[in-house]
Coordinates of C-alpha atoms in Angstrom, one line a residue:
Chain N
V49 CA 29.7 24.1 20.3
A50 CA 27.3 23.1 17.4
L51 CA 27.5 19.1 17.6
L52 CA 25.4 17.4 14.6
V53 CA 24.3 13.9 15.5
G54 CA 22.4 11.0 14.1
G55 CA 22.1 7.7 16.7
V56 CA 24.6 5.9 18.7
G57 CA 28.1 7.4 17.8
G58 CA 26.9 10.7 17.9
A59 CA 24.9 10.5 20.9
K60 CA 28.3 9.2 23.0
L61 CA 30.2 12.2 22.1
A62 CA 27.2 14.1 23.0
L63 CA 27.3 12.6 26.6
G64 CA 30.9 13.3 26.7
L65 CA 30.7 16.6 25.7
S66 CA 28.1 17.4 27.9
K67 CA 30.4 16.1 30.7
V68 CA 32.9 19.2 30.2
L69 CA 30.6 21.8 28.7
P70 CA 27.9 23.9 30.8
S71 CA 24.8 23.8 29.3
D72 CA 24.9 27.0 27.7
A73 CA 27.9 26.1 25.7
L74 CA 26.8 23.0 23.9
T75 CA 23.9 22.5 21.6
V76 CA 23.2 18.6 20.0
I77 CA 21.4 19.4 16.7
V78 CA 19.6 15.9 15.8
N79 CA 18.9 14.1 12.4
T80 CA 15.4 14.0 12.0
A81 CA 15.2 12.4 8.4
D82 CA 14.7 8.8 10.3
D83 CA 11.2 9.8 11.9
F84 CA 8.4 8.4 10.9
E85 CA 4.8 7.1 12.1
H86 CA 4.3 3.5 13.4
I87 CA 1.0 1.9 14.7
G88 CA 0.1 5.8 14.9
V89 CA 2.7 7.0 16.8
Y90 CA 5.4 9.3 15.6
V91 CA 8.7 8.1 16.3
S92 CA 12.0 10.3 16.4
P93 CA 14.6 7.5 17.3
D94 CA 17.4 10.1 16.6
V95 CA 16.5 12.7 18.9
D96 CA 15.3 10.0 21.7
T97 CA 19.0 8.5 21.4
A98 CA 20.1 11.7 22.0
M99 CA 17.6 12.5 25.0
Y100 CA 18.1 9.1 26.3
T101 CA 21.5 9.1 26.3
L102 CA 21.9 12.8 27.7
S103 CA 19.6 11.6 31.0
G104 CA 21.5 8.2 31.3
I105 CA 18.7 6.4 30.8
A106 CA 19.5 4.7 27.4
N107 CA 20.0 0.9 26.9
P108 CA 23.8 0.8 26.5
S109 CA 24.0 -2.6 25.0
A110 CA 21.5 -2.2 22.3
G111 CA 22.1 1.2 20.9
W112 CA 18.6 2.4 21.1
G113 CA 15.7 2.4 23.4
I114 CA 15.6 2.5 27.3
G115 CA 17.4 0.6 29.6
G116 CA 15.5 -2.0 31.5
D117 CA 12.5 -1.2 29.3
T118 CA 10.4 -4.4 28.5
F119 CA 8.6 -5.4 25.5
Q120 CA 4.7 -6.2 27.0
A121 CA 2.9 -4.3 24.3
I122 CA 4.8 -4.9 21.3
E123 CA 4.8 -8.0 22.3
M124 CA 0.4 -7.9 22.6
L125 CA 0.6 -6.6 19.1
G126 CA 2.1 -9.5 17.6
R127 CA -0.9 -11.1 19.1
Y128 CA -2.9 -9.4 16.8
G129 CA -0.6 -9.9 14.1
G130 CA 0.5 -6.0 14.2
P131 CA 4.0 -5.0 13.4
T132 CA 6.7 -6.1 15.8
W133 CA 9.4 -5.4 13.8
F134 CA 10.4 -2.2 15.1
R135 CA 11.1 -2.9 19.0
L136 CA 9.5 -0.2 20.5
G137 CA 9.5 -0.9 24.4
D138 CA 6.7 -0.2 26.9
K139 CA 8.7 2.9 28.4
D140 CA 9.7 4.2 24.8
L141 CA 6.5 3.9 23.6
A142 CA 5.4 6.6 26.1
T143 CA 8.0 9.0 24.8
N144 CA 6.5 8.5 21.5
L145 CA 2.7 8.6 22.8
Q146 CA 3.1 11.9 24.6
R147 CA 5.4 13.3 21.2
T148 CA 2.3 12.0 18.9
A149 CA -0.3 13.6 21.2
W150 CA 1.5 17.0 21.6
L151 CA 2.3 17.2 17.8
R152 CA -1.9 16.8 17.4
E153 CA -2.3 19.8 19.8
G154 CA 0.1 21.5 17.2
L155 CA 3.2 21.5 19.1
S156 CA 6.3 21.9 17.5
L157 CA 8.8 18.8 17.6
T158 CA 11.2 21.3 19.1
E159 CA 9.3 22.3 21.4
I160 CA 8.2 18.8 22.1
T161 CA 12.0 17.8 22.5
R162 CA 12.4 21.0 25.3
R163 CA 9.3 19.4 27.0
L164 CA 10.6 15.7 27.0
S165 CA 14.3 16.6 27.3
R166 CA 13.5 18.8 30.3
A167 CA 11.2 16.1 32.3
L168 CA 14.1 13.5 32.1
G169 CA 16.4 15.9 33.4
V170 CA 18.4 16.8 30.3
E171 CA 20.2 19.8 30.7
H172 CA 21.8 20.7 27.6
P173 CA 19.5 21.8 24.2
I174 CA 18.9 18.9 21.8
L175 CA 17.0 20.6 19.1
P176 CA 15.9 18.5 15.7
M177 CA 17.1 19.6 12.5
T178 CA 14.1 21.4 11.6
D179 CA 10.1 20.7 12.3
D180 CA 9.5 20.0 8.8
K181 CA 9.3 16.9 7.4
V182 CA 12.3 15.2 5.8
A183 CA 12.6 11.5 5.2
T184 CA 15.3 9.5 4.5
W185 CA 14.4 6.9 1.4
L186 CA 17.5 4.3 -0.2
E187 CA 17.3 2.8 -3.2
T188 CA 17.8 -0.5 -3.2
D189 CA 18.7 -3.9 -5.0
Q190 CA 14.9 -4.7 -3.4
G191 CA 13.6 -1.6 -4.5
A192 CA 12.7 2.1 -2.5
L193 CA 12.8 1.5 1.0
S194 CA 11.9 4.3 3.7
F195 CA 14.7 4.4 6.2
Q196 CA 13.1 2.4 8.8
E197 CA 12.4 -0.4 6.7
Y198 CA 15.9 -0.4 5.3
F199 CA 17.4 -0.4 8.8
V200 CA 15.1 -2.1 11.1
R201 CA 13.3 -4.2 9.2
E202 CA 15.8 -5.2 6.7
R203 CA 18.4 -5.2 9.0
W204 CA 20.5 -2.9 6.5
Q205 CA 21.4 -5.8 3.9
P206 CA 20.0 -4.7 0.6
V207 CA 22.6 -3.2 -1.1
V208 CA 22.0 0.6 -1.7
R209 CA 22.3 2.4 -4.7
R210 CA 20.8 5.7 -4.1
I211 CA 19.8 8.1 -1.0
W212 CA 17.6 10.9 -1.2
Y213 CA 16.2 13.1 1.8
E214 CA 12.8 13.9 0.7
G215 CA 11.8 17.2 1.6
A216 CA 15.0 18.3 2.7
E217 CA 15.2 21.0 0.3
A218 CA 12.2 22.7 1.0
A219 CA 12.3 22.3 4.8
R220 CA 14.2 25.2 7.1
P221 CA 16.1 24.7 10.4
T222 CA 14.7 26.0 13.0
A223 CA 15.0 29.5 14.5
C224 CA 16.9 27.7 17.4
V225 CA 19.4 25.8 15.0
A226 CA 19.8 29.0 12.7
E227 CA 20.9 30.7 15.9
V228 CA 23.0 28.3 17.0
L229 CA 24.5 27.8 13.7
E230 CA 25.3 31.3 13.3
G231 CA 26.9 32.0 16.9
A232 CA 28.6 28.8 17.3
R233 CA 32.4 29.0 18.1
L234 CA 33.0 25.5 16.8
I235 CA 31.1 23.0 14.8
V236 CA 31.6 19.5 15.2
F237 CA 30.0 16.6 13.1
G238 CA 29.6 13.3 15.9
P239 CA 31.0 10.3 14.4
S240 CA 27.6 9.2 13.2
N241 CA 26.7 7.9 9.6
P242 CA 28.0 10.2 7.3
V243 CA 25.1 9.5 4.6
L244 CA 22.1 8.8 7.0
S245 CA 22.8 10.9 10.0
I246 CA 24.8 13.8 8.8
D247 CA 23.9 14.2 5.4
P248 CA 20.0 14.6 5.8
I249 CA 21.0 17.6 8.4
L250 CA 23.4 19.2 5.8
A251 CA 20.4 18.7 3.4
V252 CA 17.9 21.0 5.0
G253 CA 17.7 23.8 2.9
G254 CA 20.1 26.6 4.6
I255 CA 22.1 24.6 6.9
R256 CA 24.9 24.3 4.5
D257 CA 24.9 27.8 4.0
A258 CA 24.7 28.6 7.6
I259 CA 28.1 26.4 8.4
R260 CA 30.0 27.7 5.6
R261 CA 28.9 31.6 6.3
N262 CA 29.9 30.8 9.9
Q263 CA 33.8 31.3 10.2
A264 CA 34.7 29.2 13.2
P265 CA 36.2 25.9 12.8
C266 CA 34.0 22.7 11.5
V267 CA 35.2 19.2 12.9
A268 CA 34.5 16.2 11.9
V269 CA 35.1 12.8 14.3
S270 CA 35.3 9.9 11.7
P271 CA 32.8 7.0 12.6
I272 CA 35.2 4.8 10.4
I273 CA 37.9 3.1 12.1
A274 CA 40.5 0.8 10.5
G275 CA 37.8 0.1 7.5
Q276 CA 34.6 -0.3 9.8
A277 CA 31.9 1.2 11.5
V278 CA 31.8 0.9 15.1
R279 CA 28.1 0.0 14.6
G280 CA 25.3 -0.1 11.7
P281 CA 25.6 0.5 8.1
A282 CA 28.4 3.1 7.3
A283 CA 30.6 1.2 6.0
K284 CA 28.6 -0.9 3.9
L285 CA 27.0 2.1 2.9
L286 CA 29.6 4.5 1.7
G287 CA 31.4 1.2 0.2
E288 CA 28.2 0.6 -2.1
L289 CA 27.6 4.1 -2.5
G290 CA 31.3 4.1 -4.1
L291 CA 32.9 6.2 -1.1
E292 CA 36.4 5.6 -0.1
V293 CA 35.5 3.6 3.3
S294 CA 38.2 5.6 5.4
P295 CA 38.7 8.9 7.3
L296 CA 39.8 10.0 4.0
G297 CA 36.6 9.2 2.3
V298 CA 34.6 10.8 5.2
A299 CA 37.3 14.0 5.2
R300 CA 36.7 13.9 0.8
H301 CA 33.4 14.0 1.4
Y302 CA 32.8 16.9 3.6
A303 CA 35.7 18.7 2.3
D304 CA 34.0 21.5 1.3
L305 CA 33.0 22.4 4.9
L306 CA 35.5 20.9 7.1
S307 CA 38.5 22.6 8.7
G308 CA 39.6 19.4 10.6
I309 CA 38.3 15.7 11.1
I310 CA 39.6 13.5 14.4
L311 CA 40.3 9.8 12.5
D312 CA 41.0 7.0 15.1
E313 CA 44.9 6.7 16.0
N314 CA 44.8 3.2 13.8
D315 CA 44.2 5.2 11.2
A316 CA 47.3 7.7 11.1
A317 CA 48.2 6.4 7.8
F318 CA 45.6 8.8 6.3
C319 CA 46.6 11.9 7.9
Q320 CA 49.1 13.1 5.4
E321 CA 46.3 12.6 2.1
I322 CA 43.3 14.3 4.1
E323 CA 45.8 17.2 5.2
A324 CA 46.3 17.1 1.1
L325 CA 42.6 18.2 0.7
G326 CA 43.1 21.7 3.1
V327 CA 41.5 19.6 6.1
R328 CA 43.8 19.1 9.1
A329 CA 43.8 15.9 10.8
A330 CA 44.5 14.6 14.3
T331 CA 44.9 11.3 15.5
L332 CA 43.0 10.4 19.0
R333 CA 41.6 7.3 20.5
T334 CA 38.2 7.1 19.3
L335 CA 36.0 4.3 20.2
M336 CA 33.6 5.6 23.1
Q337 CA 33.3 2.5 25.3
T338 CA 33.1 3.8 28.7
E339 CA 31.9 6.9 30.1
E340 CA 35.6 8.2 30.6
D341 CA 36.7 7.7 26.7
K342 CA 33.8 9.6 26.1
I343 CA 34.7 12.6 28.2
Q344 CA 38.5 12.1 27.2
L345 CA 37.6 12.1 23.6
A346 CA 35.3 15.4 24.5
E347 CA 38.4 16.8 25.7
A348 CA 40.9 16.5 23.5
L349 CA 38.6 17.3 20.9
L350 CA 38.1 20.8 22.0
N351 CA 42.3 21.0 22.7
W352 CA 42.7 20.5 19.3
A353 CA 39.6 22.3 18.0
E354 CA 41.6 26.0 20.3
E355 CA 44.3 25.3 17.8
L356 CA 42.7 25.5 14.6
Chain V
V526 CA -29.5 -15.7 22.6
A527 CA -28.5 -12.3 22.2
L528 CA -26.9 -10.9 25.5
L529 CA -26.6 -6.9 26.0
V530 CA -23.7 -6.3 27.9
G531 CA -21.7 -3.1 29.7
G532 CA -18.7 -3.9 31.6
V533 CA -17.7 -6.4 34.1
G534 CA -21.3 -8.0 35.5
G535 CA -22.1 -8.5 32.0
A536 CA -19.2 -9.8 31.1
K537 CA -19.5 -12.1 34.0
L538 CA -22.6 -13.5 32.4
A539 CA -21.4 -13.7 29.2
L540 CA -19.0 -15.9 30.2
G541 CA -21.4 -18.1 32.0
L542 CA -23.5 -18.6 28.7
S543 CA -20.5 -18.9 26.6
K544 CA -19.8 -22.2 28.9
V545 CA -23.3 -23.7 28.2
L546 CA -23.9 -22.4 24.6
P547 CA -22.0 -22.7 21.3
S548 CA -20.5 -20.4 19.6
D549 CA -23.8 -19.4 16.7
A550 CA -26.3 -19.3 19.8
L551 CA -24.8 -16.8 21.7
T552 CA -24.2 -13.4 20.8
V553 CA -22.9 -10.3 22.8
I554 CA -23.8 -6.9 22.1
V555 CA -21.5 -4.5 23.6
N556 CA -22.1 -0.6 24.5
T557 CA -19.9 1.6 23.2
A558 CA -20.9 4.6 24.5
D559 CA -17.8 4.4 26.6
D560 CA -15.5 4.6 24.1
F561 CA -13.0 7.7 24.2
E562 CA -10.1 8.7 22.4
H563 CA -7.1 9.3 25.0
I564 CA -3.3 10.1 24.2
G565 CA -4.1 9.3 20.7
V566 CA -5.6 6.2 21.0
Y567 CA -9.4 4.6 21.1
V568 CA -10.5 3.0 24.0
S569 CA -13.4 0.9 24.0
P570 CA -13.3 -0.1 27.4
D571 CA -16.8 -2.3 27.8
V572 CA -15.9 -4.3 24.3
D573 CA -12.5 -5.0 25.8
T574 CA -13.6 -6.3 29.2
A575 CA -16.2 -8.7 27.1
M576 CA -13.1 -9.9 24.9
Y577 CA -10.8 -10.3 27.7
T578 CA -13.1 -11.8 30.2
L579 CA -14.2 -14.5 27.1
S580 CA -11.0 -15.3 26.3
G581 CA -10.0 -15.6 29.8
I582 CA -7.0 -12.8 30.0
A583 CA -9.2 -10.7 32.1
N584 CA -7.7 -9.2 35.1
P585 CA -10.3 -10.8 37.8
S586 CA -9.6 -8.2 40.5
A587 CA -9.4 -5.4 38.8
G588 CA -12.4 -5.3 36.4
W589 CA -10.6 -4.2 33.5
G590 CA -7.7 -4.5 31.7
I591 CA -5.6 -7.7 31.2
G592 CA -4.3 -10.4 33.8
G593 CA -0.8 -10.0 34.8
D594 CA -0.3 -6.7 32.8
T595 CA 2.3 -4.4 33.5
F596 CA 2.1 -0.6 33.7
Q597 CA 5.8 0.9 32.5
A598 CA 3.8 3.0 29.6
I599 CA 1.4 5.0 31.9
E600 CA 4.1 5.6 34.7
M601 CA 6.7 7.1 31.8
L602 CA 4.0 9.0 30.8
G603 CA 3.4 10.5 34.2
R604 CA 7.1 11.6 34.3
Y605 CA 6.5 13.7 30.8
G606 CA 3.6 15.3 32.6
G607 CA 0.9 13.3 30.5
P608 CA -2.7 12.0 32.0
T609 CA -2.1 8.8 34.2
W610 CA -5.6 8.7 35.3
F611 CA -6.9 6.1 33.0
R612 CA -4.8 3.0 34.0
L613 CA -4.1 1.4 30.3
G614 CA -1.8 -1.4 30.6
D615 CA 0.9 -2.4 28.3
K616 CA -0.5 -5.5 27.0
D617 CA -4.1 -3.5 27.2
L618 CA -2.0 -0.3 25.1
A619 CA -1.2 -2.9 22.7
T620 CA -5.1 -3.8 21.9
N621 CA -6.1 -0.1 21.5
L622 CA -3.0 0.9 19.5
Q623 CA -3.8 -1.7 17.2
R624 CA -7.6 -1.0 17.4
T625 CA -6.6 2.8 16.3
A626 CA -4.6 1.3 13.4
W627 CA -7.3 -0.5 11.7
L628 CA -9.8 2.4 12.5
R629 CA -7.6 4.7 10.7
E630 CA -7.2 2.1 7.9
G631 CA -11.1 2.2 7.7
L632 CA -11.9 -0.8 9.4
S633 CA -15.5 -0.7 11.5
L634 CA -15.2 -1.0 15.0
T635 CA -17.3 -4.4 14.0
E636 CA -14.5 -5.7 11.9
I637 CA -11.9 -4.5 14.3
T638 CA -13.8 -6.3 17.2
R639 CA -14.0 -9.6 15.3
R640 CA -10.1 -9.5 14.6
L641 CA -8.7 -8.7 18.0
S642 CA -11.2 -11.4 19.7
R643 CA -10.6 -13.9 17.2
A644 CA -6.5 -13.5 18.1
L645 CA -7.6 -14.0 21.4
G646 CA -9.1 -17.4 20.6
V647 CA -12.9 -16.2 21.6
E648 CA -15.2 -18.0 19.7
H649 CA -18.8 -16.0 20.6
P650 CA -19.1 -13.3 18.4
I651 CA -18.8 -9.6 20.2
L652 CA -20.4 -7.1 18.4
P653 CA -20.4 -3.1 19.3
M654 CA -24.0 -1.7 19.2
T655 CA -23.2 0.8 17.0
D656 CA -20.0 1.4 14.0
D657 CA -21.5 4.9 14.9
K658 CA -19.8 7.8 17.5
V659 CA -22.4 7.6 20.8
A660 CA -20.7 9.2 24.1
T661 CA -22.2 9.2 27.5
W662 CA -22.1 12.4 29.3
L663 CA -23.4 13.3 33.1
E664 CA -24.8 16.2 33.9
T665 CA -23.0 16.9 37.7
D666 CA -22.7 18.8 40.6
Q667 CA -19.4 19.3 38.7
G668 CA -20.6 20.6 35.7
A669 CA -21.0 18.2 32.8
L670 CA -18.7 15.3 32.8
S671 CA -17.5 12.4 29.6
F672 CA -17.8 9.5 30.7
Q673 CA -14.6 8.6 31.3
E674 CA -14.2 12.0 33.5
Y675 CA -16.8 11.1 35.5
F676 CA -16.2 7.2 36.1
V677 CA -12.3 6.8 36.3
R678 CA -11.2 10.3 36.6
E679 CA -13.6 11.4 39.1
R680 CA -14.5 8.0 40.5
W681 CA -17.8 8.1 39.8
Q682 CA -18.4 10.4 42.8
P683 CA -20.0 13.6 41.5
V684 CA -23.6 13.2 41.8
V685 CA -25.3 13.0 38.6
R686 CA -28.4 15.0 37.6
R687 CA -28.7 13.4 33.9
I688 CA -27.5 11.5 31.9
W689 CA -27.3 11.6 28.1
Y690 CA -26.5 9.5 24.9
E691 CA -24.7 12.1 22.9
G692 CA -25.1 11.1 19.0
A693 CA -27.5 7.8 19.7
E694 CA -30.5 8.9 18.0
A695 CA -29.1 9.2 14.9
A696 CA -26.6 5.9 15.3
R697 CA -28.1 3.1 13.9
P698 CA -27.6 -0.6 14.6
T699 CA -24.4 -2.6 12.6
A700 CA -26.3 -4.9 10.1
C701 CA -24.9 -7.8 12.6
V702 CA -26.8 -6.3 15.9
A703 CA -29.9 -5.8 13.9
E704 CA -29.9 -9.0 12.2
V705 CA -29.6 -10.7 15.7
L706 CA -32.0 -8.8 17.2
E707 CA -34.7 -9.9 14.8
G708 CA -33.7 -13.3 14.6
A709 CA -33.1 -13.9 19.0
R710 CA -35.1 -16.4 20.3
L711 CA -34.0 -14.8 23.8
I712 CA -32.6 -11.5 24.7
V713 CA -31.2 -11.0 27.7
F714 CA -30.0 -7.8 29.7
G715 CA -26.9 -8.4 31.6
P716 CA -26.5 -7.6 35.1
S717 CA -24.7 -4.1 33.9
N718 CA -25.3 -0.6 35.2
P719 CA -28.9 0.1 33.7
V720 CA -28.1 3.6 32.7
L721 CA -24.4 3.5 32.0
S722 CA -24.5 0.3 30.1
I723 CA -27.8 -0.8 28.7
D724 CA -29.3 2.6 28.3
P725 CA -27.3 3.7 25.7
I726 CA -27.4 0.6 23.9
L727 CA -31.1 1.1 23.9
A728 CA -31.3 4.7 22.9
V729 CA -29.3 3.5 19.4
G730 CA -32.1 4.5 16.8
G731 CA -33.7 1.4 16.1
I732 CA -32.4 -0.9 18.9
R733 CA -35.5 -0.5 21.3
D734 CA -38.0 -0.9 17.9
A735 CA -36.2 -3.9 16.8
I736 CA -36.3 -6.0 20.5
R737 CA -40.3 -5.2 20.4
R738 CA -40.9 -6.2 17.6
N739 CA -39.1 -9.6 18.0
Q740 CA -41.7 -11.4 19.8
A741 CA -39.1 -14.0 22.0
P742 CA -38.8 -13.3 25.6
C743 CA -36.7 -10.2 26.7
V744 CA -35.1 -11.1 29.9
A745 CA -33.0 -8.8 32.5
V746 CA -30.8 -9.6 35.2
S747 CA -30.9 -7.1 38.2
P748 CA -27.6 -5.7 38.9
I749 CA -28.9 -4.5 41.8
I750 CA -29.0 -7.2 44.6
A751 CA -30.0 -6.0 48.5
G752 CA -30.4 -2.6 47.5
Q753 CA -26.1 -2.4 46.1
A754 CA -24.9 -3.0 43.2
V755 CA -22.3 -5.7 43.1
R756 CA -19.5 -3.2 41.8
G757 CA -19.5 0.5 40.7
P758 CA -22.1 3.5 40.6
A759 CA -25.3 1.7 39.7
A760 CA -26.7 2.0 42.9
K761 CA -25.6 5.5 43.5
L762 CA -26.9 6.4 40.1
L763 CA -30.2 5.0 40.0
G764 CA -30.9 6.6 43.4
E765 CA -29.4 10.4 42.1
L766 CA -32.1 10.3 39.2
G767 CA -34.7 9.4 41.1
L768 CA -34.8 5.8 40.7
E769 CA -35.9 3.0 42.9
V770 CA -32.8 1.3 43.8
S771 CA -33.6 -2.4 43.7
P772 CA -34.8 -5.2 41.4
L773 CA -38.1 -3.1 41.0
G774 CA -36.8 0.0 40.0
V775 CA -35.1 -1.8 37.5
A776 CA -38.0 -3.8 36.6
R777 CA -39.9 -0.7 36.1
H778 CA -37.1 1.1 34.1
Y779 CA -37.5 -1.7 31.3
A780 CA -41.3 -2.6 32.0
D781 CA -42.2 -1.8 28.6
L782 CA -39.5 -4.4 27.1
L783 CA -39.3 -6.9 29.3
S784 CA -41.0 -10.4 29.4
G785 CA -39.1 -11.4 32.9
I786 CA -36.5 -10.2 35.3
I787 CA -33.9 -12.5 37.3
L788 CA -33.4 -11.1 40.9
D789 CA -31.2 -12.0 43.8
E790 CA -32.7 -14.6 46.2
N791 CA -32.1 -11.6 48.9
D792 CA -34.7 -10.1 46.7
A793 CA -37.6 -12.0 47.3
A794 CA -39.7 -9.3 48.6
F795 CA -40.1 -7.8 45.0
C796 CA -41.5 -10.3 43.1
Q797 CA -44.8 -9.7 43.4
E798 CA -44.7 -6.1 42.8
I799 CA -42.5 -6.6 40.1
E800 CA -45.1 -9.2 38.2
A801 CA -47.7 -6.6 38.8
L802 CA -45.9 -4.6 36.5
G803 CA -46.5 -7.6 33.8
V804 CA -42.8 -8.8 34.3
R805 CA -42.2 -12.0 35.6
A806 CA -39.5 -12.7 38.2
A807 CA -37.7 -15.6 39.3
T808 CA -35.2 -15.9 42.2
L809 CA -31.5 -17.0 41.9
R810 CA -28.3 -16.6 43.5
T811 CA -27.0 -13.9 41.1
L812 CA -23.9 -13.2 42.7
M813 CA -21.0 -14.7 40.6
Q814 CA -17.9 -15.1 42.1
T815 CA -16.5 -18.3 40.6
E816 CA -17.1 -19.9 36.9
E817 CA -19.4 -22.2 38.6
D818 CA -21.6 -19.5 39.8
K819 CA -21.2 -18.0 36.4
I820 CA -22.8 -21.3 34.4
Q821 CA -25.3 -22.2 37.3
L822 CA -26.7 -18.6 36.9
A823 CA -26.8 -19.0 32.8
E824 CA -27.8 -22.2 32.9
A825 CA -30.9 -21.7 35.7
L826 CA -31.5 -18.3 33.2
L827 CA -31.8 -20.6 29.9
N828 CA -34.1 -22.9 31.7
W829 CA -36.3 -20.3 33.2
A830 CA -36.3 -18.6 29.8
E831 CA -37.5 -21.6 28.2
E832 CA -40.7 -21.1 30.3
L833 CA -41.1 -17.9 29.6

């Protein structure tokens, strides 16, 4: 199984799948278009969310960072007038310092992620979508904002008119990602933000084609439940970009790739219209609160995909 | 007063002097030959020791770092197999991250030190000896070691045969340092390690000459008391380098520059031989444990220097 994810929602499904699939049967492919350099440190937020979640050290309430982390460094940085809007915890800072040190040594993001994951006891491979530089930009009513400026600093309040993924066309999936997408017997788009998490992965030169070439089923889990995102700006953004804020909107957005979509049982009303697109629809309880929820969704997803 | 210092001993005297002299009457000139880049962060240990001491946030027991600091980042770094021998605390890390970020923006170490000091409420100017790169190296029985490798990683256990200050000759004192050394009415060598803290400052091209040109008294405070260093490798190093491990050895080492030396009352026996070098000697209680000790030594030093 190849699972494409961005932030928290995708990481939750990754955790569920990791509990029912051995490490050689699941690869998590992660968006890196949110990566940025902050106070001289290379931060890869989605990779870390996946890594922290699969290792069991993620902060369960915040949706980012490490549980029980402290913020001594960032508070001291504030005393010097440095930027504090990106709340890197002290342990989280260590992850990013080590990543940055290894990048300077010439290691690839893929190799670095492998080393960090192994140190944290993560068994399932987590692969950055590319080792090349891709950066999400948003044209907003407050001008062009980089992803982190929009998402963290401005708390996704600006109205977005357009999103682009700088460098994506020229970027190439890593050899590992290409191999996984070629050999996967199921490709899953996690319940991550379609335009901020999944689209940047699909925008990397060659990834969309690789998914199309693979005859295996490609299934999305809708991040929209009852017209809302579980967390984050997915609903707000889809609306601002003129897409329908529903599983139907998500299915349409990926219609050329998807064999099926899993939507929440609350959204059963959309099934008919989705199937009219040629995309199979299944309703499940998709809200993942407990670990049990995550495992159940993962199992149900795998069972349903068998039928496709 | 221009005070030349390295680590803890010098910083203690700086604190004492700062309590009896207004901010326009004392400038602390700090060794930067211990500076190094560690996990991508530019660390300037002596500058920070001076800054933390004068701001009152220094860790009183360790002799480095910030009181009450935590070590979450460095411990996490250890989990990734990163280096943990240099124990940067979380707040201390913030100082160094901010310094590094400003260096990358093109600011000088002098300007950065001014900004950091101001943020910490330090009123007396702290000046890096130079904005150029100087690095202390030690030829030891375990091969050539950089200063931090020798001092922190190897806990100054290797036997040292030779010390050199890479880049010192080509380095130039900053304009501020040159101005202070030219205008000072008293120049003090703090009770810092002669060969690791004071010598690198004196090795910077032009500094020795500037001190000689200034007709004002130049006074050292002996870091050796009763044949021992208060802390650190001063005694061990002087011995290994064939220098006498006493205030006499210190006075001889700087004889061409010194008008006087302050030695501990326990070392009064050396006064005669020191004065025979043409260096005035005064005995005082030089061990600075309490703040009161520091102030008393500062006051006695200033009074005595008036006589010179």
